[in-house]
Amino acid sequence: MYDYLIVGAGLFGAVFAQCAKEDGKSVLVIEKRNHIAGNVYTENVNGINVHKYGAHIFHTNDKEVWEYVNRFAEFNDYINSPIANYKGELYNLPFNMNTFHQMWGVNTAEEAQAKIEQSRREAVLGFINRNGSAAGLSDDISDFVPQNLEQQAISLVGPDIYEKLIKGYTEKQWGRPCSELPAFIIKRLPVRFTYDNNYFNAVYQGIPIGGYTRMVEKMLEGVEVRLGVDYLAEKDMYDRLADTVVYTGPIDAYFDYKLGPLEYRSVRFETEILDTEDYQGNAVINYTDSETPWTRIIEHKWFEFGKNENGNPISQTIISKEFSNEWNVGDEPYYPVNDDKNHKLYQRYRELAGNENKELSELAVKCRRVIFGGRLGEYKYYDMDQVIAAALRCYYSN
Ligand code: FAD
Ligand code: UDP
């Protein structure tokens, strides 16, 4: 009998397993895929660490998490500075003085703020007055509260940037009009009135030297891991093996979708090895128009400055185009769609999860409880550092 059966060898599962092992507990990790590391999996191809499930840049303000990951990997000093390509026009991201200069030719923060204020005012008045009002048209925007992503974006950076850098990208990524998406999605992006292309407002940032897979391998050192095992296909048998199950797969799949499936966005990657040293000169280029079918192109070698582990330049390059898709049961789930409808459904699954623990504790032959964790278990748009913090908290509060 193990103390813990951990379902999923992604970051949540690996961190939980690492803590339990260090604490002297017995642990079995099972993983459906034929590799560890979940979505942060990197595979070394011709000296380049390829981010197989999409670009992953580690960034955090949490010192404890930073110190924790540094026990398992040394990080390089990569700073993410993506470029937006709108029909051949190039803009720096996140929205900062470089972007405003490229968009409007302004040079100072004052000029940029005036430009945004003027165009945003008109657009916001349009939102306020669209449905008319008994009291007549308003010209006061001070109390305006954005109701969706479109309104949030326009009131933050004005309609020019919204039209060229946000609308097309967001609608491709989420498969829904911006006017039907929650405002919080865009709040993740910083807006700065300085010349600073660092995409993240984070104290610590970088890429683990040697790739994420090696980092997770180190976390799982000494832990028994079985790959290619689908827990849900043999649930009863696996439940009998441990006191506690830590389940990091999709919560709705655990309950066989009995309340209906939660919605996700899925991503398809087209990866090519090219016989050229440099394809686009940057790790990430976003295609922000609505006609280009992919959302972005990743050129993996630039996460490690174009060099292999021995510090030598690499003569080839590897690129991945990312296509965002609607998700269907059986596809890889990537992004939870955290809108109201899905949030309510998730809450109902949480209630089932609570009952599950009551039921399980009455069945002595089975495990005593199930912990649902991670991006899929908690149906949360977690960054890596948040998932690590959640796993550490979860282990030490149990
Ligand atoms: P996962 O990595 O999904 O791990 C869950 C594991 O459980 C998987 O390996 C799965 O195969 C396994 N599993 C599921 N069901 C079963 C089953 N029935 N039986 C056995 N095993 C099962 N975060 C950042 O901080 N920076 C970034 O730049 C960044 N970029 C991202 C880009 C993309 C395209 C995506 C989708 C996410 C990105 N993230 C980023 C978020 C990051 O990927 C997640 O926070 C993190 O990987 C979540 O870890 P997890 O363990 O919760 O989930
Ligand atoms: N976004 C955008 N244009 C861009 C990049 C991002 O409009 O060029 C929006 C988009 O809605 C996205 C959100 O900002 O979902 C958050 O972007 P981030 O890069 O954090 O997304 P991630 O892929 O990391 O989840």
Short mmCIF file of C-alpha atoms and ligand atoms in Angstrom, two decimals:
data_model
loop_
_atom_site.label_atom_id
_atom_site.label_comp_id
_atom_site.label_asym_id
_atom_site.label_seq_id
_atom_site.Cartn_x
_atom_site.Cartn_y
_atom_site.Cartn_z
CA MET A 1 0.00 0.00 0.00
CA TYR A 2 1.41 3.39 -1.03
CA ASP A 3 0.77 6.55 0.95
CA TYR A 4 0.07 8.41 -2.31
CA LEU A 5 -0.98 7.45 -5.80
CA ILE A 6 -0.32 10.47 -8.01
CA VAL A 7 -2.16 10.60 -11.31
CA GLY A 8 -0.22 12.75 -13.78
CA ALA A 9 3.51 13.48 -13.96
CA GLY A 10 3.07 17.18 -14.83
CA LEU A 11 4.33 19.92 -12.53
CA PHE A 12 1.60 19.53 -9.92
CA GLY A 13 2.10 15.76 -9.68
CA ALA A 14 5.90 15.99 -9.73
CA VAL A 15 6.09 18.66 -7.02
CA PHE A 16 3.62 16.82 -4.80
CA ALA A 17 5.55 13.55 -5.32
CA GLN A 18 8.84 15.28 -4.54
CA CYS A 19 7.51 16.69 -1.26
CA ALA A 20 6.01 13.36 -0.21
CA LYS A 21 9.17 11.44 -1.03
CA GLU A 22 11.31 13.93 0.88
CA ASP A 23 8.91 13.54 3.78
CA GLY A 24 9.54 9.78 3.88
CA LYS A 25 6.20 8.77 2.30
CA SER A 26 5.77 6.05 -0.30
CA VAL A 27 4.60 7.32 -3.68
CA LEU A 28 3.54 5.87 -7.03
CA VAL A 29 3.14 8.22 -10.00
CA ILE A 30 1.18 7.04 -13.03
CA GLU A 31 1.09 8.97 -16.28
CA LYS A 32 -1.07 8.45 -19.35
CA ARG A 33 1.49 9.80 -21.82
CA ASN A 34 4.76 8.03 -22.58
CA HIS A 35 6.80 10.80 -20.93
CA ILE A 36 6.95 12.80 -17.71
CA ALA A 37 6.63 16.62 -17.28
CA GLY A 38 3.08 17.09 -18.60
CA ASN A 39 2.72 20.19 -20.74
CA VAL A 40 6.11 21.60 -19.83
CA TYR A 41 7.77 18.61 -21.56
CA THR A 42 10.79 19.54 -23.69
CA GLU A 43 12.50 17.17 -26.09
CA ASN A 44 16.08 17.70 -27.26
CA VAL A 45 16.21 17.51 -31.06
CA ASN A 46 19.56 18.16 -32.74
CA GLY A 47 20.75 20.19 -29.75
CA ILE A 48 17.57 22.30 -29.48
CA ASN A 49 15.13 21.90 -26.58
CA VAL A 50 11.74 21.81 -28.28
CA HIS A 51 8.77 22.91 -26.14
CA LYS A 52 6.42 20.19 -27.40
CA TYR A 53 3.22 21.57 -25.87
CA GLY A 54 3.81 25.27 -26.50
CA ALA A 55 6.34 27.88 -25.39
CA HIS A 56 6.98 27.86 -21.65
CA ILE A 57 8.77 30.74 -19.97
CA PHE A 58 9.20 30.49 -16.24
CA HIS A 59 8.40 33.72 -14.39
CA THR A 60 7.46 34.41 -10.81
CA ASN A 61 7.43 36.93 -7.99
CA ASP A 62 7.31 34.15 -5.42
CA LYS A 63 10.75 33.78 -3.82
CA GLU A 64 9.87 30.46 -2.22
CA VAL A 65 8.84 28.98 -5.58
CA TRP A 66 11.96 30.39 -7.26
CA GLU A 67 14.21 28.87 -4.59
CA TYR A 68 12.32 25.60 -4.87
CA VAL A 69 12.75 25.23 -8.66
CA ASN A 70 16.40 26.24 -8.43
CA ARG A 71 17.00 23.10 -6.37
CA PHE A 72 16.27 21.08 -9.52
CA ALA A 73 17.61 23.24 -12.34
CA GLU A 74 19.84 26.17 -13.09
CA PHE A 75 17.95 28.85 -15.00
CA ASN A 76 19.32 31.01 -17.80
CA ASP A 77 18.50 34.73 -17.91
CA TYR A 78 16.09 34.62 -20.86
CA ILE A 79 13.61 37.52 -20.84
CA ASN A 80 10.50 37.07 -22.94
CA SER A 81 10.03 39.90 -25.47
CA PRO A 82 7.60 38.73 -28.14
CA ILE A 83 6.94 40.63 -31.35
CA ALA A 84 3.50 41.12 -32.90
CA ASN A 85 3.20 40.83 -36.67
CA TYR A 86 0.06 42.54 -37.99
CA LYS A 87 -0.09 42.11 -41.77
CA GLY A 88 3.68 42.64 -42.02
CA GLU A 89 3.79 45.59 -39.55
CA LEU A 90 5.94 44.70 -36.53
CA TYR A 91 5.20 45.87 -32.98
CA ASN A 92 6.87 45.22 -29.65
CA LEU A 93 4.91 43.53 -26.89
CA PRO A 94 3.72 43.94 -24.22
CA PHE A 95 2.10 47.31 -24.88
CA ASN A 96 4.81 49.83 -24.02
CA MET A 97 6.42 53.00 -25.37
CA ASN A 98 8.07 51.04 -28.21
CA THR A 99 4.62 49.82 -29.32
CA PHE A 100 3.08 53.31 -29.00
CA HIS A 101 5.95 54.82 -30.99
CA GLN A 102 5.53 52.18 -33.72
CA MET A 103 1.75 52.67 -33.77
CA TRP A 104 1.49 56.48 -33.62
CA GLY A 105 5.02 57.93 -33.85
CA VAL A 106 4.76 59.35 -30.30
CA ASN A 107 7.96 59.63 -28.27
CA THR A 108 6.91 60.47 -24.71
CA ALA A 109 4.63 58.91 -22.15
CA GLU A 110 2.55 62.10 -22.10
CA GLU A 111 1.94 61.95 -25.84
CA ALA A 112 1.05 58.25 -25.69
CA GLN A 113 -1.36 58.75 -22.79
CA ALA A 114 -3.04 61.66 -24.58
CA LYS A 115 -3.43 59.56 -27.73
CA ILE A 116 -4.98 56.66 -25.81
CA GLU A 117 -7.20 58.93 -23.71
CA GLN A 118 -8.65 60.72 -26.73
CA SER A 119 -9.55 57.60 -28.73
CA ARG A 120 -10.61 55.56 -25.73
CA ARG A 121 -12.98 58.30 -24.57
CA GLU A 122 -14.94 58.20 -27.81
CA ALA A 123 -15.13 54.41 -27.81
CA VAL A 124 -16.19 54.19 -24.14
CA LEU A 125 -18.88 56.84 -24.67
CA GLY A 126 -20.08 54.64 -27.53
CA PHE A 127 -20.42 51.66 -25.16
CA ILE A 128 -22.23 53.76 -22.54
CA ASN A 129 -24.64 55.40 -24.96
CA ARG A 130 -25.18 52.44 -27.31
CA ASN A 131 -28.53 51.50 -25.79
CA GLY A 132 -29.60 55.06 -25.10
CA SER A 133 -30.91 56.18 -21.73
CA ALA A 134 -33.99 57.96 -20.44
CA ALA A 135 -31.76 60.71 -19.06
CA GLY A 136 -30.24 61.39 -22.52
CA LEU A 137 -26.68 60.83 -23.75
CA SER A 138 -23.90 60.81 -21.15
CA ASP A 139 -20.48 62.39 -21.66
CA ASP A 140 -19.02 61.09 -18.41
CA ILE A 141 -16.87 57.94 -18.59
CA SER A 142 -15.55 58.02 -15.04
CA ASP A 143 -17.87 55.28 -13.72
CA PHE A 144 -17.51 52.97 -16.70
CA VAL A 145 -16.92 49.33 -15.74
CA PRO A 146 -15.90 47.10 -18.69
CA GLN A 147 -18.24 44.16 -19.11
CA ASN A 148 -16.20 42.02 -21.47
CA LEU A 149 -12.74 41.67 -23.05
CA GLU A 150 -13.48 44.08 -25.91
CA GLN A 151 -14.54 46.85 -23.53
CA GLN A 152 -11.67 46.11 -21.16
CA ALA A 153 -9.06 46.22 -23.94
CA ILE A 154 -10.39 49.40 -25.51
CA SER A 155 -10.65 51.20 -22.21
CA LEU A 156 -7.05 50.18 -21.43
CA VAL A 157 -5.24 50.96 -24.70
CA GLY A 158 -7.82 52.45 -27.09
CA PRO A 159 -9.28 51.10 -30.34
CA ASP A 160 -6.13 51.27 -32.57
CA ILE A 161 -4.19 48.78 -30.50
CA TYR A 162 -7.32 46.74 -29.88
CA GLU A 163 -7.98 46.37 -33.63
CA LYS A 164 -4.39 45.59 -34.67
CA LEU A 165 -2.90 43.70 -31.75
CA ILE A 166 -5.72 42.23 -29.67
CA LYS A 167 -8.94 41.48 -31.56
CA GLY A 168 -7.63 39.05 -34.23
CA TYR A 169 -5.24 37.22 -31.90
CA THR A 170 -7.75 36.84 -29.09
CA GLU A 171 -10.60 35.69 -31.34
CA LYS A 172 -8.32 33.09 -32.97
CA GLN A 173 -7.05 31.95 -29.58
CA TRP A 174 -10.42 31.64 -27.86
CA GLY A 175 -12.70 30.97 -30.86
CA ARG A 176 -15.22 33.50 -29.59
CA PRO A 177 -15.87 37.23 -30.23
CA CYS A 178 -14.02 39.51 -27.79
CA SER A 179 -17.39 40.93 -26.77
CA GLU A 180 -18.30 37.49 -25.36
CA LEU A 181 -15.06 36.85 -23.48
CA PRO A 182 -14.37 37.72 -19.83
CA ALA A 183 -12.34 40.90 -19.26
CA PHE A 184 -9.83 39.21 -16.93
CA ILE A 185 -8.03 37.37 -19.78
CA ILE A 186 -6.48 40.60 -21.04
CA LYS A 187 -5.61 41.86 -17.56
CA ARG A 188 -2.71 39.40 -17.64
CA LEU A 189 -0.89 41.67 -20.12
CA PRO A 190 1.04 44.66 -18.75
CA VAL A 191 0.62 48.17 -20.21
CA ARG A 192 3.67 50.39 -19.62
CA PHE A 193 4.59 53.95 -20.45
CA THR A 194 8.32 53.18 -20.43
CA TYR A 195 10.51 51.63 -23.13
CA ASP A 196 10.47 48.13 -21.66
CA ASN A 197 9.78 45.02 -23.78
CA ASN A 198 9.87 42.54 -20.89
CA TYR A 199 6.58 40.65 -21.32
CA PHE A 200 6.26 39.79 -17.66
CA ASN A 201 6.16 41.91 -14.53
CA ALA A 202 8.18 39.33 -12.65
CA VAL A 203 11.14 39.53 -10.33
CA TYR A 204 12.47 36.13 -11.43
CA GLN A 205 12.43 34.81 -14.99
CA GLY A 206 14.27 32.28 -17.14
CA ILE A 207 14.38 28.89 -18.81
CA PRO A 208 15.85 25.82 -17.09
CA ILE A 209 19.19 25.02 -18.69
CA GLY A 210 18.91 21.56 -20.25
CA GLY A 211 15.12 21.82 -20.57
CA TYR A 212 12.05 21.36 -18.36
CA THR A 213 12.03 17.57 -18.72
CA ARG A 214 15.38 17.32 -17.00
CA MET A 215 14.14 19.55 -14.18
CA VAL A 216 11.07 17.34 -13.64
CA GLU A 217 13.26 14.22 -13.86
CA LYS A 218 15.26 15.58 -10.94
CA MET A 219 12.10 16.27 -8.95
CA LEU A 220 11.03 12.68 -9.51
CA GLU A 221 14.42 11.14 -8.65
CA GLY A 222 13.82 8.03 -6.52
CA VAL A 223 10.05 8.08 -7.13
CA GLU A 224 8.39 5.09 -8.84
CA VAL A 225 6.83 6.30 -12.12
CA ARG A 226 4.76 4.21 -14.53
CA LEU A 227 4.25 5.70 -17.98
CA GLY A 228 1.54 4.94 -20.54
CA VAL A 229 -1.03 4.19 -17.81
CA ASP A 230 -4.55 5.62 -17.96
CA TYR A 231 -5.82 5.77 -14.38
CA LEU A 232 -9.45 6.15 -15.44
CA ALA A 233 -9.30 2.90 -17.44
CA GLU A 234 -8.31 0.93 -14.29
CA LYS A 235 -9.52 3.21 -11.56
CA ASP A 236 -10.74 0.62 -9.05
CA MET A 237 -7.51 -1.34 -9.19
CA TYR A 238 -5.37 1.78 -8.71
CA ASP A 239 -7.58 3.18 -5.94
CA ARG A 240 -6.83 0.07 -3.91
CA LEU A 241 -3.09 0.76 -4.08
CA ALA A 242 -2.91 3.92 -1.96
CA ASP A 243 -4.29 5.79 1.01
CA THR A 244 -4.67 9.00 -0.94
CA VAL A 245 -5.06 9.65 -4.66
CA VAL A 246 -3.78 12.94 -6.06
CA TYR A 247 -5.60 13.37 -9.36
CA THR A 248 -4.26 16.01 -11.79
CA GLY A 249 -6.28 15.06 -14.89
CA PRO A 250 -9.47 16.85 -15.98
CA ILE A 251 -12.05 16.89 -13.17
CA ASP A 252 -14.96 16.30 -15.57
CA ALA A 253 -13.23 13.21 -17.05
CA TYR A 254 -12.86 11.79 -13.51
CA PHE A 255 -16.66 11.88 -13.21
CA ASP A 256 -17.12 10.51 -16.75
CA TYR A 257 -18.54 13.90 -17.83
CA LYS A 258 -21.77 13.09 -16.05
CA LEU A 259 -22.74 16.77 -15.66
CA GLY A 260 -21.54 17.49 -19.21
CA PRO A 261 -18.05 18.40 -20.40
CA LEU A 262 -16.26 21.57 -19.30
CA GLU A 263 -14.99 23.59 -22.24
CA TYR A 264 -11.30 23.92 -23.10
CA ARG A 265 -9.31 25.35 -25.96
CA SER A 266 -6.98 22.94 -27.62
CA VAL A 267 -3.82 23.73 -29.60
CA ARG A 268 -2.35 21.97 -32.64
CA PHE A 269 1.37 22.38 -33.36
CA GLU A 270 3.03 22.14 -36.76
CA THR A 271 6.75 21.70 -36.13
CA GLU A 272 9.45 21.88 -38.80
CA ILE A 273 13.23 21.43 -38.74
CA LEU A 274 14.80 24.00 -41.08
CA ASP A 275 18.31 24.00 -42.53
CA THR A 276 18.92 27.59 -41.63
CA GLU A 277 20.53 29.16 -38.60
CA ASP A 278 17.88 31.81 -38.06
CA TYR A 279 14.23 31.85 -39.17
CA GLN A 280 12.70 34.84 -37.35
CA GLY A 281 15.37 36.17 -34.97
CA ASN A 282 13.14 35.89 -31.91
CA ALA A 283 11.65 33.06 -29.84
CA VAL A 284 8.03 34.23 -30.17
CA ILE A 285 6.23 36.10 -32.94
CA ASN A 286 2.47 36.55 -32.57
CA TYR A 287 0.33 36.90 -35.70
CA THR A 288 -2.34 39.29 -34.56
CA ASP A 289 -4.47 39.62 -37.72
CA SER A 290 -7.51 37.40 -38.12
CA GLU A 291 -6.59 35.99 -41.57
CA THR A 292 -3.32 34.19 -40.69
CA PRO A 293 -4.54 30.81 -39.39
CA TRP A 294 -1.88 30.35 -36.69
CA THR A 295 -1.69 32.46 -33.54
CA ARG A 296 2.09 32.46 -33.20
CA ILE A 297 5.37 30.96 -34.39
CA ILE A 298 7.89 29.76 -31.84
CA GLU A 299 11.55 29.41 -32.81
CA HIS A 300 12.74 27.20 -29.97
CA LYS A 301 16.52 27.79 -30.10
CA TRP A 302 16.16 31.45 -29.02
CA PHE A 303 14.94 30.41 -25.57
CA GLU A 304 18.56 29.37 -25.09
CA PHE A 305 20.16 32.17 -27.14
CA GLY A 306 20.66 29.98 -30.22
CA LYS A 307 23.30 27.82 -28.52
CA ASN A 308 23.48 24.16 -27.57
CA GLU A 309 24.47 22.95 -24.12
CA ASN A 310 28.16 23.30 -24.90
CA GLY A 311 27.64 26.93 -25.78
CA ASN A 312 28.07 26.36 -29.53
CA PRO A 313 25.79 27.89 -32.18
CA ILE A 314 23.43 25.42 -33.88
CA SER A 315 23.37 25.34 -37.69
CA GLN A 316 19.69 24.30 -37.95
CA THR A 317 16.55 25.73 -36.40
CA ILE A 318 13.17 24.33 -35.31
CA ILE A 319 9.92 26.28 -35.51
CA SER A 320 6.39 25.47 -34.34
CA LYS A 321 3.25 27.14 -35.64
CA GLU A 322 0.43 27.14 -33.07
CA PHE A 323 -3.15 26.71 -34.22
CA SER A 324 -5.86 27.19 -31.62
CA ASN A 325 -8.80 24.76 -31.85
CA GLU A 326 -12.15 24.07 -30.26
CA TRP A 327 -11.76 21.13 -27.89
CA ASN A 328 -13.78 17.89 -28.11
CA VAL A 329 -13.82 14.99 -25.65
CA GLY A 330 -10.69 12.94 -26.44
CA ASP A 331 -8.57 15.93 -27.59
CA GLU A 332 -5.71 17.32 -25.47
CA PRO A 333 -7.20 20.00 -23.19
CA TYR A 334 -4.96 23.08 -22.96
CA TYR A 335 -6.73 26.23 -21.79
CA PRO A 336 -9.74 26.09 -19.45
CA VAL A 337 -12.41 28.52 -20.67
CA ASN A 338 -12.98 30.33 -17.39
CA ASP A 339 -16.23 32.08 -18.31
CA ASP A 340 -19.36 32.15 -16.15
CA LYS A 341 -21.04 29.11 -17.66
CA ASN A 342 -17.98 26.89 -17.22
CA HIS A 343 -17.24 28.30 -13.79
CA LYS A 344 -20.72 27.26 -12.61
CA LEU A 345 -20.35 23.79 -14.08
CA TYR A 346 -16.95 23.45 -12.43
CA GLN A 347 -18.50 24.36 -9.06
CA ARG A 348 -20.97 21.50 -9.51
CA TYR A 349 -18.09 19.11 -10.21
CA ARG A 350 -16.39 20.42 -7.04
CA GLU A 351 -19.46 19.41 -5.07
CA LEU A 352 -19.23 15.92 -6.54
CA ALA A 353 -15.55 15.87 -5.55
CA GLY A 354 -16.55 16.66 -1.95
CA ASN A 355 -19.10 13.83 -1.95
CA GLU A 356 -16.57 11.50 -3.54
CA ASN A 357 -14.31 11.94 -0.53
CA LYS A 358 -17.19 11.14 1.85
CA GLU A 359 -18.09 8.03 -0.12
CA LEU A 360 -14.53 6.85 -0.39
CA SER A 361 -13.86 7.19 3.31
CA GLU A 362 -16.74 4.79 3.99
CA LEU A 363 -15.18 2.13 1.78
CA ALA A 364 -12.25 0.84 3.77
CA VAL A 365 -10.90 -1.26 0.92
CA LYS A 366 -10.56 1.76 -1.30
CA CYS A 367 -8.38 4.77 -0.81
CA ARG A 368 -9.52 7.21 1.86
CA ARG A 369 -9.60 10.33 -0.21
CA VAL A 370 -8.93 12.03 -3.52
CA ILE A 371 -7.22 15.38 -3.90
CA PHE A 372 -7.94 17.20 -7.17
CA GLY A 373 -5.03 19.41 -8.18
CA GLY A 374 -3.41 21.34 -11.02
CA ARG A 375 -4.61 23.13 -14.11
CA LEU A 376 -7.05 20.38 -15.14
CA GLY A 377 -8.01 19.07 -11.69
CA GLU A 378 -8.88 22.59 -10.53
CA TYR A 379 -9.94 23.88 -13.97
CA LYS A 380 -7.80 26.99 -13.53
CA TYR A 381 -5.69 29.07 -15.92
CA TYR A 382 -2.56 28.43 -13.81
CA ASP A 383 0.95 29.56 -14.74
CA MET A 384 3.77 27.19 -13.82
CA ASP A 385 4.76 29.08 -10.69
CA GLN A 386 1.15 29.11 -9.48
CA VAL A 387 0.82 25.37 -10.02
CA ILE A 388 4.04 24.77 -8.08
CA ALA A 389 2.90 27.03 -5.24
CA ALA A 390 -0.47 25.24 -5.18
CA ALA A 391 1.19 21.80 -5.03
CA LEU A 392 3.53 22.87 -2.20
CA ARG A 393 0.60 24.36 -0.27
CA CYS A 394 -1.52 21.31 -0.93
CA TYR A 395 1.12 18.88 0.31
CA TYR A 396 2.01 20.81 3.44
CA SER A 397 -1.62 21.50 4.41
CA ASN A 398 -2.54 17.80 4.16
P1 FAD B 1 -0.31 19.12 -16.87
O1 FAD B 1 1.04 19.57 -17.26
O2 FAD B 1 -1.37 19.10 -17.89
O3 FAD B 1 -0.16 17.66 -16.23
C1 FAD B 1 -1.25 16.77 -16.03
C2 FAD B 1 -0.76 15.39 -16.39
O4 FAD B 1 -1.77 14.44 -16.05
C3 FAD B 1 -0.53 15.23 -17.89
O5 FAD B 1 0.80 14.76 -18.14
C4 FAD B 1 -1.58 14.22 -18.34
O6 FAD B 1 -1.16 13.38 -19.38
C5 FAD B 1 -1.80 13.43 -17.04
N1 FAD B 1 -3.09 12.77 -16.99
C6 FAD B 1 -4.32 13.32 -17.27
N2 FAD B 1 -5.29 12.37 -17.14
C7 FAD B 1 -4.67 11.22 -16.77
C8 FAD B 1 -5.12 9.89 -16.52
N3 FAD B 1 -6.43 9.56 -16.62
N4 FAD B 1 -4.22 8.96 -16.19
C9 FAD B 1 -2.88 9.25 -16.10
N5 FAD B 1 -2.39 10.48 -16.33
C10 FAD B 1 -3.27 11.47 -16.67
N6 FAD B 1 2.91 28.77 -17.75
C11 FAD B 1 3.94 29.61 -17.48
O7 FAD B 1 4.24 29.86 -16.30
N7 FAD B 1 4.63 30.21 -18.50
C12 FAD B 1 4.36 29.99 -19.80
O8 FAD B 1 5.01 30.53 -20.68
C13 FAD B 1 3.28 29.10 -20.12
N8 FAD B 1 2.96 28.84 -21.39
C14 FAD B 1 1.93 27.99 -21.67
C15 FAD B 1 1.63 27.74 -23.01
C16 FAD B 1 0.61 26.87 -23.34
C17 FAD B 1 0.30 26.57 -24.78
C18 FAD B 1 -0.16 26.27 -22.29
C19 FAD B 1 -1.30 25.36 -22.62
C20 FAD B 1 0.13 26.52 -20.96
C21 FAD B 1 1.19 27.37 -20.63
N9 FAD B 1 1.55 27.61 -19.31
C22 FAD B 1 2.57 28.48 -19.03
C23 FAD B 1 0.86 26.93 -18.19
C24 FAD B 1 1.56 25.60 -17.75
O9 FAD B 1 1.63 24.72 -18.86
C25 FAD B 1 0.77 24.95 -16.62
O10 FAD B 1 0.65 25.83 -15.53
C26 FAD B 1 1.39 23.64 -16.07
O11 FAD B 1 1.96 22.86 -17.08
C27 FAD B 1 0.29 22.85 -15.39
O12 FAD B 1 0.80 21.69 -14.78
P2 FAD B 1 -0.22 20.56 -14.32
O13 FAD B 1 0.60 19.50 -13.65
O14 FAD B 1 -1.35 21.12 -13.58
O15 FAD B 1 -0.88 19.99 -15.68
N1 UDP B 2 -3.19 38.78 -26.33
C1 UDP B 2 -3.44 39.58 -27.43
N2 UDP B 2 -2.46 39.81 -28.34
C2 UDP B 2 -1.21 39.29 -28.21
C3 UDP B 2 -0.94 38.49 -27.07
C4 UDP B 2 -1.94 38.25 -26.16
O1 UDP B 2 -4.55 40.05 -27.58
O2 UDP B 2 -0.37 39.51 -29.08
C5 UDP B 2 -4.28 38.54 -25.37
C6 UDP B 2 -5.03 37.23 -25.67
O3 UDP B 2 -6.39 37.46 -25.37
C7 UDP B 2 -4.44 36.26 -24.67
C8 UDP B 2 -4.20 37.18 -23.48
O4 UDP B 2 -3.79 38.41 -24.05
O5 UDP B 2 -5.34 35.23 -24.36
C9 UDP B 2 -3.14 36.67 -22.52
O6 UDP B 2 -1.94 36.53 -23.24
P1 UDP B 2 -0.80 35.57 -22.75
O7 UDP B 2 0.38 35.74 -23.63
O8 UDP B 2 -0.64 35.73 -21.29
O9 UDP B 2 -1.44 34.15 -23.08
P2 UDP B 2 -0.94 32.68 -22.78
O10 UDP B 2 -0.82 32.06 -24.13
O11 UDP B 2 0.34 32.73 -22.03
O12 UDP B 2 -2.05 32.13 -21.99
#
